[in-house]
mmCIF file of C-alpha atoms in Angstrom:
data_model
loop_
_atom_site.group_PDB
_atom_site.id
_atom_site.type_symbol
_atom_site.label_atom_id
_atom_site.label_comp_id
_atom_site.label_asym_id
_atom_site.label_seq_id
_atom_site.Cartn_x
_atom_site.Cartn_y
_atom_site.Cartn_z
ATOM 1 C CA UNK A 65 50.185 30.330 24.225
ATOM 2 C CA UNK A 66 46.853 30.114 22.470
ATOM 3 C CA UNK A 67 47.285 28.482 19.025
ATOM 4 C CA UNK A 68 44.667 28.986 16.299
ATOM 5 C CA UNK A 69 44.587 27.791 12.679
ATOM 6 C CA UNK A 70 43.484 30.445 10.145
ATOM 7 C CA UNK A 71 43.145 30.601 6.357
ATOM 8 C CA UNK A 72 43.741 33.637 4.186
ATOM 9 C CA UNK A 73 41.098 36.296 4.675
ATOM 10 C CA UNK A 74 40.223 34.945 8.106
ATOM 11 C CA UNK A 75 40.708 37.100 11.142
ATOM 12 C CA UNK A 76 41.360 36.978 14.835
ATOM 13 C CA UNK A 77 39.928 39.553 17.226
ATOM 14 C CA UNK A 78 42.025 40.551 20.182
ATOM 15 C CA UNK A 79 39.758 42.301 22.646
ATOM 16 C CA UNK A 80 37.129 44.466 21.050
ATOM 17 C CA UNK A 81 39.180 46.651 18.865
ATOM 18 C CA UNK A 82 42.094 44.806 17.528
ATOM 19 C CA UNK A 83 41.690 42.686 14.370
ATOM 20 C CA UNK A 84 44.467 40.564 12.899
ATOM 21 C CA UNK A 85 43.825 39.283 9.362
ATOM 22 C CA UNK A 86 45.791 36.745 7.460
ATOM 23 C CA UNK A 87 46.085 38.333 3.966
ATOM 24 C CA UNK A 88 48.250 35.963 2.105
ATOM 25 C CA UNK A 89 50.314 32.862 2.664
ATOM 26 C CA UNK A 90 53.155 32.341 0.157
ATOM 27 C CA UNK A 91 55.699 29.695 0.928
ATOM 28 C CA UNK A 92 57.523 30.703 4.133
ATOM 29 C CA UNK A 93 55.971 34.148 4.207
ATOM 30 C CA UNK A 94 52.733 35.222 5.742
ATOM 31 C CA UNK A 95 51.296 38.713 5.112
ATOM 32 C CA UNK A 96 49.314 39.884 8.053
ATOM 33 C CA UNK A 97 47.040 42.957 8.297
ATOM 34 C CA UNK A 98 46.451 44.563 11.706
ATOM 35 C CA UNK A 99 43.670 46.942 12.505
ATOM 36 C CA UNK A 100 44.081 48.483 15.933
ATOM 37 C CA UNK A 101 43.523 51.837 17.722
ATOM 38 C CA UNK A 102 46.270 54.329 17.113
ATOM 39 C CA UNK A 103 47.257 54.149 20.734
ATOM 40 C CA UNK A 104 48.397 50.541 20.342
ATOM 41 C CA UNK A 105 52.035 50.176 19.445
ATOM 42 C CA UNK A 106 52.885 47.569 16.831
ATOM 43 C CA UNK A 107 56.327 46.670 15.655
ATOM 44 C CA UNK A 108 58.322 43.789 14.361
ATOM 45 C CA UNK A 109 59.800 41.967 17.331
ATOM 46 C CA UNK A 110 63.258 41.534 15.780
ATOM 47 C CA UNK A 111 63.617 45.324 15.425
ATOM 48 C CA UNK A 112 63.005 45.738 19.156
ATOM 49 C CA UNK A 113 65.532 43.023 19.888
ATOM 50 C CA UNK A 114 68.069 44.622 17.551
ATOM 51 C CA UNK A 115 67.743 47.903 19.309
ATOM 52 C CA UNK A 116 68.230 46.288 22.667
ATOM 53 C CA UNK A 117 71.298 44.491 21.420
ATOM 54 C CA UNK A 118 72.657 47.721 19.985
ATOM 55 C CA UNK A 119 72.040 49.605 23.259
ATOM 56 C CA UNK A 120 74.098 46.908 25.013
ATOM 57 C CA UNK A 121 76.935 47.091 22.560
ATOM 58 C CA UNK A 122 76.906 50.869 22.842
ATOM 59 C CA UNK A 123 77.563 50.730 26.570
ATOM 60 C CA UNK A 124 79.985 47.781 26.402
ATOM 61 C CA UNK A 125 82.285 49.092 23.672
ATOM 62 C CA UNK A 126 82.381 52.722 24.432
ATOM 63 C CA UNK A 127 85.658 54.385 25.445
ATOM 64 C CA UNK A 128 85.998 56.558 28.472
ATOM 65 C CA UNK A 129 86.519 59.626 26.337
ATOM 66 C CA UNK A 130 84.547 60.073 23.131
ATOM 67 C CA UNK A 131 86.619 60.647 20.010
ATOM 68 C CA UNK A 132 86.223 64.050 18.416
ATOM 69 C CA UNK A 133 84.168 63.588 15.291
ATOM 70 C CA UNK A 134 85.775 66.475 13.407
ATOM 71 C CA UNK A 135 89.250 65.061 14.079
ATOM 72 C CA UNK A 136 88.217 61.689 12.754
ATOM 73 C CA UNK A 137 86.747 63.222 9.653
ATOM 74 C CA UNK A 138 89.901 65.249 9.004
ATOM 75 C CA UNK A 139 92.056 62.143 9.496
ATOM 76 C CA UNK A 140 89.931 60.093 7.213
ATOM 77 C CA UNK A 141 90.062 62.812 4.472
ATOM 78 C CA UNK A 142 93.764 62.884 4.744
ATOM 79 C CA UNK A 143 93.904 59.143 4.279
ATOM 80 C CA UNK A 144 91.382 59.082 1.434
ATOM 81 C CA UNK A 145 91.814 62.370 -0.440
ATOM 82 C CA UNK A 146 88.965 63.189 -2.754
ATOM 83 C CA UNK B 98 71.900 91.033 47.627
ATOM 84 C CA UNK B 99 70.583 87.753 48.823
ATOM 85 C CA UNK B 100 70.424 84.986 46.245
ATOM 86 C CA UNK B 101 68.672 81.848 46.884
ATOM 87 C CA UNK B 102 68.943 78.792 44.965
ATOM 88 C CA UNK B 103 65.495 77.349 44.808
ATOM 89 C CA UNK B 104 66.352 74.877 42.089
ATOM 90 C CA UNK B 105 66.865 71.453 43.408
ATOM 91 C CA UNK B 106 69.940 69.598 42.511
ATOM 92 C CA UNK B 107 70.637 65.921 42.277
ATOM 93 C CA UNK B 108 74.085 64.468 43.077
ATOM 94 C CA UNK B 109 75.133 61.338 41.313
ATOM 95 C CA UNK B 110 78.352 59.364 41.235
ATOM 96 C CA UNK B 111 79.252 58.567 37.674
ATOM 97 C CA UNK B 112 82.005 56.317 36.405
ATOM 98 C CA UNK B 113 83.190 58.829 33.793
ATOM 99 C CA UNK B 114 82.495 62.175 35.350
ATOM 100 C CA UNK B 115 82.955 61.463 38.990
ATOM 101 C CA UNK B 116 80.328 63.093 41.178
ATOM 102 C CA UNK B 117 78.114 65.409 39.206
ATOM 103 C CA UNK B 118 75.355 67.606 40.470
ATOM 104 C CA UNK B 119 72.450 68.033 38.082
ATOM 105 C CA UNK B 120 69.896 70.815 38.323
ATOM 106 C CA UNK B 121 66.469 69.498 38.158
ATOM 107 C CA UNK B 122 65.398 71.245 34.962
ATOM 108 C CA UNK B 123 68.127 69.412 33.086
ATOM 109 C CA UNK B 124 66.802 66.019 34.050
ATOM 110 C CA UNK B 125 65.062 64.149 31.266
ATOM 111 C CA UNK B 126 62.712 61.364 32.303
ATOM 112 C CA UNK B 127 62.159 58.303 30.146
ATOM 113 C CA UNK B 128 59.152 56.677 31.814
ATOM 114 C CA UNK B 129 59.856 53.411 29.983
ATOM 115 C CA UNK B 130 63.699 53.656 30.318
ATOM 116 C CA UNK B 131 65.979 52.721 27.453
ATOM 117 C CA UNK B 132 65.152 49.500 25.692
ATOM 118 C CA UNK B 133 66.820 46.742 27.674
ATOM 119 C CA UNK B 134 67.422 49.062 30.547
ATOM 120 C CA UNK B 135 63.905 49.711 31.743
ATOM 121 C CA UNK B 136 64.874 50.473 35.329
ATOM 122 C CA UNK B 137 66.999 53.552 34.358
ATOM 123 C CA UNK B 138 64.553 56.332 33.851
ATOM 124 C CA UNK B 139 66.304 59.570 34.539
ATOM 125 C CA UNK B 140 69.043 60.963 32.299
ATOM 126 C CA UNK B 141 71.112 64.032 31.597
ATOM 127 C CA UNK B 142 72.985 65.012 28.433
ATOM 128 C CA UNK B 143 76.659 65.583 29.148
ATOM 129 C CA UNK B 144 79.583 66.511 26.903
ATOM 130 C CA UNK B 145 83.318 66.284 27.300
ATOM 131 C CA UNK B 146 84.017 68.723 24.548
ATOM 132 C CA UNK B 147 81.256 71.167 23.677
ATOM 133 C CA UNK B 148 82.382 71.378 20.044
ATOM 134 C CA UNK B 149 82.071 67.570 19.631
ATOM 135 C CA UNK B 150 78.668 66.532 18.356
ATOM 136 C CA UNK B 151 79.106 63.194 20.209
ATOM 137 C CA UNK B 152 77.700 63.460 23.724
ATOM 138 C CA UNK B 153 76.761 61.218 26.540
ATOM 139 C CA UNK B 154 73.310 60.255 27.677
ATOM 140 C CA UNK B 155 74.200 59.644 31.309
ATOM 141 C CA UNK B 156 71.820 57.688 33.525
ATOM 142 C CA UNK B 157 71.134 59.270 36.894
ATOM 143 C CA UNK B 158 69.869 56.066 38.318
ATOM 144 C CA UNK B 159 73.040 54.099 37.467
ATOM 145 C CA UNK B 160 76.161 56.128 37.424
ATOM 146 C CA UNK B 161 77.992 53.457 35.378
ATOM 147 C CA UNK B 162 75.426 53.615 32.586
ATOM 148 C CA UNK B 163 75.994 56.134 29.868
ATOM 149 C CA UNK B 164 75.171 55.930 26.115
ATOM 150 C CA UNK B 165 77.177 57.803 23.453
ATOM 151 C CA UNK B 166 74.618 59.848 21.447
ATOM 152 C CA UNK B 167 74.548 62.279 18.520
ATOM 153 C CA UNK B 168 71.928 64.403 16.880
ATOM 154 C CA UNK B 169 71.271 62.391 13.720
ATOM 155 C CA UNK B 170 71.097 65.501 11.527
ATOM 156 C CA UNK B 171 74.733 66.317 12.530
ATOM 157 C CA UNK B 172 75.856 63.555 10.154
ATOM 158 C CA UNK B 173 72.783 62.588 8.173
ATOM 159 C CA UNK B 174 70.916 65.612 6.835
ATOM 160 C CA UNK B 175 68.178 63.584 5.224
ATOM 161 C CA UNK B 176 67.264 61.520 8.329
ATOM 162 C CA UNK B 177 63.530 61.509 8.817
ATOM 163 C CA UNK B 178 61.428 59.836 11.390
ATOM 164 C CA UNK B 179 57.755 59.451 11.670
ATOM 165 C CA UNK B 180 56.601 59.227 15.242
ATOM 166 C CA UNK B 181 53.542 56.980 15.712
ATOM 167 C CA UNK B 182 50.439 58.482 17.273
ATOM 168 C CA UNK B 183 50.945 56.198 20.242
ATOM 169 C CA UNK B 184 54.438 57.633 20.836
ATOM 170 C CA UNK B 185 53.229 61.178 20.206
ATOM 171 C CA UNK B 186 50.519 60.749 22.848
ATOM 172 C CA UNK B 187 52.974 59.235 25.232
ATOM 173 C CA UNK B 188 55.313 62.208 24.825
ATOM 174 C CA UNK B 189 52.396 64.743 24.885
ATOM 175 C CA UNK B 190 53.417 65.989 21.501
ATOM 176 C CA UNK B 191 51.538 67.379 18.609
ATOM 177 C CA UNK B 192 52.920 68.716 15.261
ATOM 178 C CA UNK B 193 53.901 72.053 16.835
ATOM 179 C CA UNK B 194 55.777 70.691 19.848
ATOM 180 C CA UNK B 195 59.496 71.174 19.472
ATOM 181 C CA UNK B 196 61.395 67.931 19.718
ATOM 182 C CA UNK B 197 64.948 66.954 20.425
ATOM 183 C CA UNK B 198 66.219 63.709 18.776
ATOM 184 C CA UNK B 199 69.334 61.731 19.551
ATOM 185 C CA UNK B 200 70.486 58.449 18.211
ATOM 186 C CA UNK B 201 72.608 56.024 20.167
ATOM 187 C CA UNK B 202 76.198 55.555 18.924
ATOM 188 C CA UNK B 203 78.431 52.494 19.256
ATOM 189 C CA UNK B 204 82.084 53.479 19.297
ATOM 190 C CA UNK B 205 84.510 50.522 18.997
ATOM 191 C CA UNK B 206 87.248 51.237 21.502
ATOM 192 C CA UNK B 207 90.082 50.167 19.243
ATOM 193 C CA UNK B 208 88.609 51.631 16.012
ATOM 194 C CA UNK B 209 86.602 54.753 16.716
ATOM 195 C CA UNK B 210 86.287 55.489 13.014
ATOM 196 C CA UNK B 211 84.103 52.417 12.643
ATOM 197 C CA UNK B 212 81.418 54.030 14.899
ATOM 198 C CA UNK B 213 77.861 53.330 14.024
ATOM 199 C CA UNK B 214 74.510 54.955 14.871
ATOM 200 C CA UNK B 215 71.280 53.198 15.647
ATOM 201 C CA UNK B 216 68.857 54.948 13.264
ATOM 202 C CA UNK B 217 65.930 52.598 14.109
ATOM 203 C CA UNK B 218 65.775 53.454 17.852
ATOM 204 C CA UNK B 219 66.022 57.174 18.218
ATOM 205 C CA UNK B 220 65.547 58.846 21.579
ATOM 206 C CA UNK B 221 62.800 61.421 21.166
ATOM 207 C CA UNK B 222 62.531 64.142 23.738
ATOM 208 C CA UNK B 223 59.763 66.701 24.466
ATOM 209 C CA UNK B 224 61.835 69.492 25.892
ATOM 210 C CA UNK B 225 58.806 71.291 27.235
ATOM 211 C CA UNK B 226 57.881 68.451 29.502
ATOM 212 C CA UNK B 227 61.378 66.987 29.851
ATOM 213 C CA UNK B 228 60.183 63.531 28.966
ATOM 214 C CA UNK B 229 61.542 61.165 26.377
ATOM 215 C CA UNK B 230 61.239 57.778 24.834
ATOM 216 C CA UNK B 231 63.428 55.500 22.830
ATOM 217 C CA UNK B 232 60.962 54.842 19.991
ATOM 218 C CA UNK B 233 61.014 51.810 17.645
ATOM 219 C CA UNK B 234 60.764 52.868 13.961
ATOM 220 C CA UNK B 235 59.494 50.553 11.253
ATOM 221 C CA UNK B 236 61.490 52.097 8.454
ATOM 222 C CA UNK B 237 63.193 49.800 5.996
ATOM 223 C CA UNK B 238 65.664 52.524 4.916
ATOM 224 C CA UNK B 239 67.496 52.408 8.253
ATOM 225 C CA UNK B 240 69.430 49.934 10.263
ATOM 226 C CA UNK B 241 70.670 49.813 13.893
ATOM 227 C CA UNK B 242 74.286 50.027 12.674
ATOM 228 C CA UNK B 243 74.674 52.926 10.237
ATOM 229 C CA UNK B 244 78.212 53.935 9.657
ATOM 230 C CA UNK B 245 78.678 57.601 10.671
ATOM 231 C CA UNK B 246 81.990 58.055 8.917
ATOM 232 C CA UNK B 247 80.779 56.518 5.652
ATOM 233 C CA UNK B 248 77.730 58.803 5.778
ATOM 234 C CA UNK B 249 79.971 61.948 6.275
ATOM 235 C CA UNK B 250 82.380 60.812 3.589
ATOM 236 C CA UNK B 251 79.597 60.098 1.087
ATOM 237 C CA UNK B 252 78.111 63.517 1.710
ATOM 238 C CA UNK B 253 81.485 65.343 1.298
ATOM 239 C CA UNK B 254 82.071 63.447 -2.030
ATOM 240 C CA UNK B 255 78.778 64.602 -3.588
#
């Protein structure tokens, strides 16, 4: 992994058209600005990991027959009348 | 009258539905697969009860792999998603392209009422091209474990 030290307002270029700027450093938090072509996908890594984890639990926990949503709603209403 | 079936069918052995044969126009291709399951690229939407909004997103590459799914607007009317330009390009979509959206549901086997929906990783499908993608949203309003029953109950109490 390439490691660089940067100060606020300094940037890093990745290739010719991706610019990553350190906007602010406050305690444990770093605000980062990213300028990139619209075709480049950018997202927080932990969201990607959460989705992967949720995909796994969706296939692990699921029953063989899906419950009927309407029946569950009716049952829940009977238990908690409005 | 002579009828010919020119549509090609694909036979797959599934763990829940036994052997199924799927007509080619019903096959949805996810070129990137589902997140964490990148090798499974072809899917079909199956239901056990047509009146139940919960359906299966059945992999055709792995018969044992199926995700419970739901149309998010079936339980959360105000769900909104903004698809990035990169994802729109990937799906060959513009503003006028119809789109089908499903979210993956986790149904705890022993407590189905605690089912949750992953609102951050919807499956977006371009029905004209039969291609889809599980997109990653950066939307702080949503989580990967949104309670479906609480959402329905909250709405009915309004």
